[in-house]
Amino acid sequence: MLAIDIVEFTSIAVNSSGTLSPVHVPHLGPYPKDYIEPMQDWLKSFTIDVGKGETFAPYDPDAPKRVAAQAKASGYVFPDTPDFQEQAFGLGWYKYAPDVAEKLLIKNGFKRDANKMWLMPDGRPFKISFMCGTVLSNHDARNAEAAVQQWKKFGIDASVYATENGDGLGATGDFDVSGAWPAQEPWGAGPDLYRVLDRWNSAYKLPVGQRTGGIYSRLVK
């Protein structure tokens, strides 16, 4: 995430018109006031261990302002009031800090080759395939293209994998990264996030290759 410039990302993925959310809850309906606003102090104080005694605070409450500025430069017309911009662009995201991302990879055994491309700890090239559908104007494909461009810029051998078998590969976990929704929110109907959180229920956990019945969210060490 620290290797992705969210302003560049949104300009590619949604023509700078996207609303940011720093947590796994969309910025719509009651969720900003119920979940995202109450987490602001925690997000601002959150730090990660970069290594060698160094810590870094990754949260950036000003990121939506930068996306809004890019949207305005692209020709969008909208009020400059803080309330409107918070509603339209969100409350925060994460800093673009490729230098910190590099330290984190090195801390975990990664290194760069002579061409500045990343190698995994075992020496193999660090490759990421972003799976999406074949309708390249859809949000999943646009997000895939935006992410891949950012990762390539950082030195990762990334590529877009457009397939008509996303549901099948997603259900068996046979993918690196996917643009599919990892969870189901209640479409703004209320603050109950059971449908979101239940997607990470350990009862659904199965080895890669086994079908999970549509639960695509897999965490792999």
PDB file of C-alpha atoms in Angstrom:
ATOM      1  CA  MET A   1       0.000   0.000   0.000  1.00  0.00           C
ATOM      2  CA  LEU A   2       2.849   2.405   0.797  1.00  0.00           C
ATOM      3  CA  ALA A   3       4.150   1.833  -2.738  1.00  0.00           C
ATOM      4  CA  ILE A   4       0.903   3.122  -4.266  1.00  0.00           C
ATOM      5  CA  ASP A   5       0.317   6.817  -4.909  1.00  0.00           C
ATOM      6  CA  ILE A   6      -3.417   7.014  -4.285  1.00  0.00           C
ATOM      7  CA  VAL A   7      -3.753  10.205  -6.348  1.00  0.00           C
ATOM      8  CA  GLU A   8      -2.256   8.500  -9.398  1.00  0.00           C
ATOM      9  CA  PHE A   9      -4.202   5.320  -8.645  1.00  0.00           C
ATOM     10  CA  THR A  10      -7.599   7.030  -8.532  1.00  0.00           C
ATOM     11  CA  SER A  11      -6.817   9.059 -11.642  1.00  0.00           C
ATOM     12  CA  ILE A  12      -6.354   5.773 -13.539  1.00  0.00           C
ATOM     13  CA  ALA A  13      -9.039   3.670 -11.859  1.00  0.00           C
ATOM     14  CA  VAL A  14     -11.916   6.135 -11.472  1.00  0.00           C
ATOM     15  CA  ASN A  15     -10.777   9.351 -13.162  1.00  0.00           C
ATOM     16  CA  SER A  16     -10.141  10.902  -9.715  1.00  0.00           C
ATOM     17  CA  SER A  17     -13.782  10.501  -8.675  1.00  0.00           C
ATOM     18  CA  GLY A  18     -13.448   7.780  -6.039  1.00  0.00           C
ATOM     19  CA  THR A  19     -14.227   7.973  -2.321  1.00  0.00           C
ATOM     20  CA  LEU A  20     -11.461   6.692  -0.055  1.00  0.00           C
ATOM     21  CA  SER A  21     -11.903   4.546   3.028  1.00  0.00           C
ATOM     22  CA  PRO A  22      -8.894   3.599   5.188  1.00  0.00           C
ATOM     23  CA  VAL A  23     -10.681   0.599   6.730  1.00  0.00           C
ATOM     24  CA  HIS A  24     -12.534  -2.376   5.289  1.00  0.00           C
ATOM     25  CA  VAL A  25     -15.846  -0.539   5.382  1.00  0.00           C
ATOM     26  CA  PRO A  26     -17.053   1.577   2.447  1.00  0.00           C
ATOM     27  CA  HIS A  27     -17.481   5.312   2.950  1.00  0.00           C
ATOM     28  CA  LEU A  28     -21.228   5.430   2.398  1.00  0.00           C
ATOM     29  CA  GLY A  29     -24.497   5.540   4.307  1.00  0.00           C
ATOM     30  CA  PRO A  30     -24.043   5.435   8.086  1.00  0.00           C
ATOM     31  CA  TYR A  31     -20.555   3.923   8.013  1.00  0.00           C
ATOM     32  CA  PRO A  32     -18.436   7.109   8.133  1.00  0.00           C
ATOM     33  CA  LYS A  33     -20.040   8.253  11.400  1.00  0.00           C
ATOM     34  CA  ASP A  34     -20.472   4.763  12.841  1.00  0.00           C
ATOM     35  CA  TYR A  35     -17.025   3.358  12.045  1.00  0.00           C
ATOM     36  CA  ILE A  36     -14.574   5.568  10.159  1.00  0.00           C
ATOM     37  CA  GLU A  37     -14.815   8.818  12.128  1.00  0.00           C
ATOM     38  CA  PRO A  38     -14.454   7.074  15.524  1.00  0.00           C
ATOM     39  CA  MET A  39     -11.252   5.410  14.274  1.00  0.00           C
ATOM     40  CA  GLN A  40      -9.501   8.620  13.231  1.00  0.00           C
ATOM     41  CA  ASP A  41      -7.496   9.092  16.441  1.00  0.00           C
ATOM     42  CA  TRP A  42      -6.414   5.442  16.403  1.00  0.00           C
ATOM     43  CA  LEU A  43      -5.419   5.619  12.730  1.00  0.00           C
ATOM     44  CA  LYS A  44      -3.389   8.791  13.284  1.00  0.00           C
ATOM     45  CA  SER A  45      -1.501   7.233  16.196  1.00  0.00           C
ATOM     46  CA  PHE A  46      -0.970   3.839  14.523  1.00  0.00           C
ATOM     47  CA  THR A  47       2.662   3.027  13.687  1.00  0.00           C
ATOM     48  CA  ILE A  48       4.465   0.135  12.032  1.00  0.00           C
ATOM     49  CA  ASP A  49       7.895  -1.272  12.816  1.00  0.00           C
ATOM     50  CA  VAL A  50      10.163  -0.519   9.861  1.00  0.00           C
ATOM     51  CA  GLY A  51      13.200  -2.165  11.435  1.00  0.00           C
ATOM     52  CA  LYS A  52      16.374  -1.067  13.206  1.00  0.00           C
ATOM     53  CA  GLY A  53      14.348   0.746  15.837  1.00  0.00           C
ATOM     54  CA  GLU A  54      12.489   2.897  13.303  1.00  0.00           C
ATOM     55  CA  THR A  55       8.726   3.278  13.277  1.00  0.00           C
ATOM     56  CA  PHE A  56       6.459   4.940  10.730  1.00  0.00           C
ATOM     57  CA  ALA A  57       2.933   6.378  10.942  1.00  0.00           C
ATOM     58  CA  PRO A  58       1.320   5.352   7.625  1.00  0.00           C
ATOM     59  CA  TYR A  59      -2.061   7.060   7.924  1.00  0.00           C
ATOM     60  CA  ASP A  60      -2.668  10.207   5.887  1.00  0.00           C
ATOM     61  CA  PRO A  61      -5.847  12.196   6.690  1.00  0.00           C
ATOM     62  CA  ASP A  62      -4.933  14.667   3.926  1.00  0.00           C
ATOM     63  CA  ALA A  63      -4.962  12.113   1.088  1.00  0.00           C
ATOM     64  CA  PRO A  64      -8.605  12.852   0.123  1.00  0.00           C
ATOM     65  CA  LYS A  65      -7.718  16.541  -0.237  1.00  0.00           C
ATOM     66  CA  ARG A  66      -5.014  15.638  -2.747  1.00  0.00           C
ATOM     67  CA  VAL A  67      -7.454  13.449  -4.700  1.00  0.00           C
ATOM     68  CA  ALA A  68      -9.978  16.312  -4.652  1.00  0.00           C
ATOM     69  CA  ALA A  69      -7.329  18.705  -5.980  1.00  0.00           C
ATOM     70  CA  GLN A  70      -6.558  16.293  -8.813  1.00  0.00           C
ATOM     71  CA  ALA A  71     -10.281  15.945  -9.582  1.00  0.00           C
ATOM     72  CA  LYS A  72     -10.651  19.715  -9.738  1.00  0.00           C
ATOM     73  CA  ALA A  73      -7.585  19.970 -11.997  1.00  0.00           C
ATOM     74  CA  SER A  74      -9.235  17.365 -14.251  1.00  0.00           C
ATOM     75  CA  GLY A  75     -12.272  19.603 -14.739  1.00  0.00           C
ATOM     76  CA  TYR A  76     -14.712  18.449 -12.065  1.00  0.00           C
ATOM     77  CA  VAL A  77     -16.762  21.232 -10.469  1.00  0.00           C
ATOM     78  CA  PHE A  78     -17.822  20.800  -6.841  1.00  0.00           C
ATOM     79  CA  PRO A  79     -18.080  22.833  -3.616  1.00  0.00           C
ATOM     80  CA  ASP A  80     -14.870  23.548  -1.713  1.00  0.00           C
ATOM     81  CA  THR A  81     -16.548  23.042   1.662  1.00  0.00           C
ATOM     82  CA  PRO A  82     -14.943  20.496   4.013  1.00  0.00           C
ATOM     83  CA  ASP A  83     -18.277  18.712   4.542  1.00  0.00           C
ATOM     84  CA  PHE A  84     -18.785  18.089   0.841  1.00  0.00           C
ATOM     85  CA  GLN A  85     -15.210  16.991   0.237  1.00  0.00           C
ATOM     86  CA  GLU A  86     -15.307  14.587   3.191  1.00  0.00           C
ATOM     87  CA  GLN A  87     -18.530  13.099   1.852  1.00  0.00           C
ATOM     88  CA  ALA A  88     -17.284  12.877  -1.739  1.00  0.00           C
ATOM     89  CA  PHE A  89     -13.630  11.919  -1.212  1.00  0.00           C
ATOM     90  CA  GLY A  90     -13.469  10.348   2.250  1.00  0.00           C
ATOM     91  CA  LEU A  91     -11.676  10.949   5.530  1.00  0.00           C
ATOM     92  CA  GLY A  92      -8.244   9.494   4.890  1.00  0.00           C
ATOM     93  CA  TRP A  93      -6.002   6.947   3.246  1.00  0.00           C
ATOM     94  CA  TYR A  94      -2.344   5.960   3.532  1.00  0.00           C
ATOM     95  CA  LYS A  95       0.846   7.802   2.705  1.00  0.00           C
ATOM     96  CA  TYR A  96       2.766   7.284  -0.488  1.00  0.00           C
ATOM     97  CA  ALA A  97       6.094   6.229   0.996  1.00  0.00           C
ATOM     98  CA  PRO A  98       8.006   3.923  -1.370  1.00  0.00           C
ATOM     99  CA  ASP A  99      11.165   4.413   0.702  1.00  0.00           C
ATOM    100  CA  VAL A 100       9.387   2.919   3.726  1.00  0.00           C
ATOM    101  CA  ALA A 101       7.903   0.132   1.594  1.00  0.00           C
ATOM    102  CA  GLU A 102      11.435  -0.681   0.468  1.00  0.00           C
ATOM    103  CA  LYS A 103      12.664  -0.873   4.073  1.00  0.00           C
ATOM    104  CA  LEU A 104       9.820  -3.227   4.963  1.00  0.00           C
ATOM    105  CA  LEU A 105      10.643  -5.574   2.090  1.00  0.00           C
ATOM    106  CA  ILE A 106      14.346  -5.567   2.931  1.00  0.00           C
ATOM    107  CA  LYS A 107      13.480  -6.249   6.582  1.00  0.00           C
ATOM    108  CA  ASN A 108      11.640  -9.377   5.403  1.00  0.00           C
ATOM    109  CA  GLY A 109      14.461 -10.692   3.219  1.00  0.00           C
ATOM    110  CA  PHE A 110      13.634  -9.168  -0.182  1.00  0.00           C
ATOM    111  CA  LYS A 111      16.283  -7.457  -2.293  1.00  0.00           C
ATOM    112  CA  ARG A 112      16.635  -5.741  -5.655  1.00  0.00           C
ATOM    113  CA  ASP A 113      18.506  -7.093  -8.668  1.00  0.00           C
ATOM    114  CA  ALA A 114      20.833  -5.133 -10.942  1.00  0.00           C
ATOM    115  CA  ASN A 115      17.828  -3.662 -12.755  1.00  0.00           C
ATOM    116  CA  LYS A 116      16.227  -2.477  -9.475  1.00  0.00           C
ATOM    117  CA  MET A 117      13.511  -5.146  -9.742  1.00  0.00           C
ATOM    118  CA  TRP A 118      12.502  -6.902  -6.538  1.00  0.00           C
ATOM    119  CA  LEU A 119      13.563 -10.456  -5.739  1.00  0.00           C
ATOM    120  CA  MET A 120      11.909 -12.638  -3.123  1.00  0.00           C
ATOM    121  CA  PRO A 121      13.951 -14.009  -0.186  1.00  0.00           C
ATOM    122  CA  ASP A 122      14.624 -17.224  -2.130  1.00  0.00           C
ATOM    123  CA  GLY A 123      16.032 -15.223  -5.064  1.00  0.00           C
ATOM    124  CA  ARG A 124      13.101 -15.665  -7.448  1.00  0.00           C
ATOM    125  CA  PRO A 125      11.600 -12.575  -9.115  1.00  0.00           C
ATOM    126  CA  PHE A 126       8.795 -10.980  -7.107  1.00  0.00           C
ATOM    127  CA  LYS A 127       5.774 -11.321  -9.404  1.00  0.00           C
ATOM    128  CA  ILE A 128       2.149 -10.345  -8.824  1.00  0.00           C
ATOM    129  CA  SER A 129      -0.717 -11.248 -11.152  1.00  0.00           C
ATOM    130  CA  PHE A 130      -3.857  -9.154 -10.613  1.00  0.00           C
ATOM    131  CA  MET A 131      -6.920 -11.170 -11.619  1.00  0.00           C
ATOM    132  CA  CYS A 132      -9.927  -9.348 -13.046  1.00  0.00           C
ATOM    133  CA  GLY A 133     -12.777  -9.880 -15.476  1.00  0.00           C
ATOM    134  CA  THR A 134     -12.621  -9.469 -19.224  1.00  0.00           C
ATOM    135  CA  VAL A 135     -14.747  -6.296 -19.395  1.00  0.00           C
ATOM    136  CA  LEU A 136     -11.875  -3.861 -19.140  1.00  0.00           C
ATOM    137  CA  SER A 137     -14.113  -0.865 -18.455  1.00  0.00           C
ATOM    138  CA  ASN A 138     -15.435  -2.442 -15.242  1.00  0.00           C
ATOM    139  CA  HIS A 139     -14.158  -1.317 -11.855  1.00  0.00           C
ATOM    140  CA  ASP A 140     -12.245  -4.541 -11.183  1.00  0.00           C
ATOM    141  CA  ALA A 141     -10.183  -4.228 -14.361  1.00  0.00           C
ATOM    142  CA  ARG A 142      -9.597  -0.508 -13.888  1.00  0.00           C
ATOM    143  CA  ASN A 143      -8.402  -1.092 -10.327  1.00  0.00           C
ATOM    144  CA  ALA A 144      -6.180  -3.889 -11.579  1.00  0.00           C
ATOM    145  CA  GLU A 145      -4.552  -1.668 -14.198  1.00  0.00           C
ATOM    146  CA  ALA A 146      -4.034   1.154 -11.696  1.00  0.00           C
ATOM    147  CA  ALA A 147      -2.441  -1.132  -9.097  1.00  0.00           C
ATOM    148  CA  VAL A 148      -0.227  -2.889 -11.640  1.00  0.00           C
ATOM    149  CA  GLN A 149       1.126   0.421 -12.928  1.00  0.00           C
ATOM    150  CA  GLN A 150       1.996   1.496  -9.389  1.00  0.00           C
ATOM    151  CA  TRP A 151       3.673  -1.812  -8.524  1.00  0.00           C
ATOM    152  CA  LYS A 152       5.701  -1.772 -11.734  1.00  0.00           C
ATOM    153  CA  LYS A 153       6.854   1.735 -10.906  1.00  0.00           C
ATOM    154  CA  PHE A 154       8.076   0.357  -7.567  1.00  0.00           C
ATOM    155  CA  GLY A 155       9.994  -2.490  -9.194  1.00  0.00           C
ATOM    156  CA  ILE A 156       7.591  -5.419  -8.886  1.00  0.00           C
ATOM    157  CA  ASP A 157       6.996  -7.609 -11.943  1.00  0.00           C
ATOM    158  CA  ALA A 158       3.215  -7.091 -11.946  1.00  0.00           C
ATOM    159  CA  SER A 159       0.658  -7.914 -14.606  1.00  0.00           C
ATOM    160  CA  VAL A 160      -3.090  -7.883 -15.225  1.00  0.00           C
ATOM    161  CA  TYR A 161      -4.707 -11.308 -15.670  1.00  0.00           C
ATOM    162  CA  ALA A 162      -8.120 -10.898 -17.335  1.00  0.00           C
ATOM    163  CA  THR A 163     -10.171 -14.085 -17.184  1.00  0.00           C
ATOM    164  CA  GLU A 164     -13.759 -15.258 -17.569  1.00  0.00           C
ATOM    165  CA  ASN A 165     -13.142 -17.817 -14.802  1.00  0.00           C
ATOM    166  CA  GLY A 166     -12.753 -15.347 -11.941  1.00  0.00           C
ATOM    167  CA  ASP A 167     -15.504 -16.971  -9.881  1.00  0.00           C
ATOM    168  CA  GLY A 168     -13.945 -20.409 -10.175  1.00  0.00           C
ATOM    169  CA  LEU A 169     -10.387 -19.291  -9.481  1.00  0.00           C
ATOM    170  CA  GLY A 170     -11.559 -17.031  -6.678  1.00  0.00           C
ATOM    171  CA  ALA A 171     -13.512 -19.796  -4.964  1.00  0.00           C
ATOM    172  CA  THR A 172     -10.460 -22.087  -4.969  1.00  0.00           C
ATOM    173  CA  GLY A 173      -7.941 -19.373  -4.090  1.00  0.00           C
ATOM    174  CA  ASP A 174      -5.943 -19.884  -7.288  1.00  0.00           C
ATOM    175  CA  PHE A 175      -4.892 -16.263  -7.750  1.00  0.00           C
ATOM    176  CA  ASP A 176      -2.406 -13.719  -6.405  1.00  0.00           C
ATOM    177  CA  VAL A 177      -4.578 -10.616  -6.145  1.00  0.00           C
ATOM    178  CA  SER A 178      -8.205 -10.131  -7.142  1.00  0.00           C
ATOM    179  CA  GLY A 179     -10.383  -7.106  -7.830  1.00  0.00           C
ATOM    180  CA  ALA A 180     -13.502  -8.934  -6.614  1.00  0.00           C
ATOM    181  CA  TRP A 181     -15.304  -7.701  -3.522  1.00  0.00           C
ATOM    182  CA  PRO A 182     -13.811  -9.658  -0.602  1.00  0.00           C
ATOM    183  CA  ALA A 183     -16.900  -9.186   1.590  1.00  0.00           C
ATOM    184  CA  GLN A 184     -20.562  -8.239   1.461  1.00  0.00           C
ATOM    185  CA  GLU A 185     -21.690  -5.054   3.180  1.00  0.00           C
ATOM    186  CA  PRO A 186     -25.433  -4.493   3.731  1.00  0.00           C
ATOM    187  CA  TRP A 187     -25.705  -1.945   0.937  1.00  0.00           C
ATOM    188  CA  GLY A 188     -25.989   1.019   3.270  1.00  0.00           C
ATOM    189  CA  ALA A 189     -29.088  -0.372   5.000  1.00  0.00           C
ATOM    190  CA  GLY A 190     -27.678  -0.020   8.510  1.00  0.00           C
ATOM    191  CA  PRO A 191     -24.623  -0.321  10.735  1.00  0.00           C
ATOM    192  CA  ASP A 192     -24.755  -4.106  11.235  1.00  0.00           C
ATOM    193  CA  LEU A 193     -21.624  -5.474   9.534  1.00  0.00           C
ATOM    194  CA  TYR A 194     -22.252  -9.157  10.194  1.00  0.00           C
ATOM    195  CA  ARG A 195     -22.125  -9.933   6.471  1.00  0.00           C
ATOM    196  CA  VAL A 196     -18.725  -8.253   6.250  1.00  0.00           C
ATOM    197  CA  LEU A 197     -17.104  -9.821   9.287  1.00  0.00           C
ATOM    198  CA  ASP A 198     -18.542 -13.287   8.694  1.00  0.00           C
ATOM    199  CA  ARG A 199     -16.488 -13.548   5.498  1.00  0.00           C
ATOM    200  CA  TRP A 200     -13.402 -13.994   7.716  1.00  0.00           C
ATOM    201  CA  ASN A 201     -14.968 -16.695   9.877  1.00  0.00           C
ATOM    202  CA  SER A 202     -12.342 -19.418  10.381  1.00  0.00           C
ATOM    203  CA  ALA A 203     -15.030 -22.011   9.657  1.00  0.00           C
ATOM    204  CA  TYR A 204     -14.687 -21.138   5.979  1.00  0.00           C
ATOM    205  CA  LYS A 205     -10.923 -21.546   5.890  1.00  0.00           C
ATOM    206  CA  LEU A 206      -9.752 -24.189   3.419  1.00  0.00           C
ATOM    207  CA  PRO A 207      -6.437 -24.920   1.674  1.00  0.00           C
ATOM    208  CA  VAL A 208      -5.792 -23.229  -1.655  1.00  0.00           C
ATOM    209  CA  GLY A 209      -7.275 -25.410  -4.382  1.00  0.00           C
ATOM    210  CA  GLN A 210     -10.401 -26.356  -2.447  1.00  0.00           C
ATOM    211  CA  ARG A 211     -13.660 -24.556  -3.204  1.00  0.00           C
ATOM    212  CA  THR A 212     -14.913 -22.312  -0.408  1.00  0.00           C
ATOM    213  CA  GLY A 213     -18.409 -21.695  -1.689  1.00  0.00           C
ATOM    214  CA  GLY A 214     -17.702 -18.186  -2.884  1.00  0.00           C
ATOM    215  CA  ILE A 215     -15.700 -16.907   0.094  1.00  0.00           C
ATOM    216  CA  TYR A 216     -12.793 -15.312  -1.759  1.00  0.00           C
ATOM    217  CA  SER A 217     -10.992 -13.724   1.185  1.00  0.00           C
ATOM    218  CA  ARG A 218      -7.901 -15.785   1.851  1.00  0.00           C
ATOM    219  CA  LEU A 219      -4.913 -14.754   3.949  1.00  0.00           C
ATOM    220  CA  VAL A 220      -1.717 -16.583   3.003  1.00  0.00           C
ATOM    221  CA  LYS A 221       1.508 -16.452   5.025  1.00  0.00           C
TER     222      LYS A 221
END
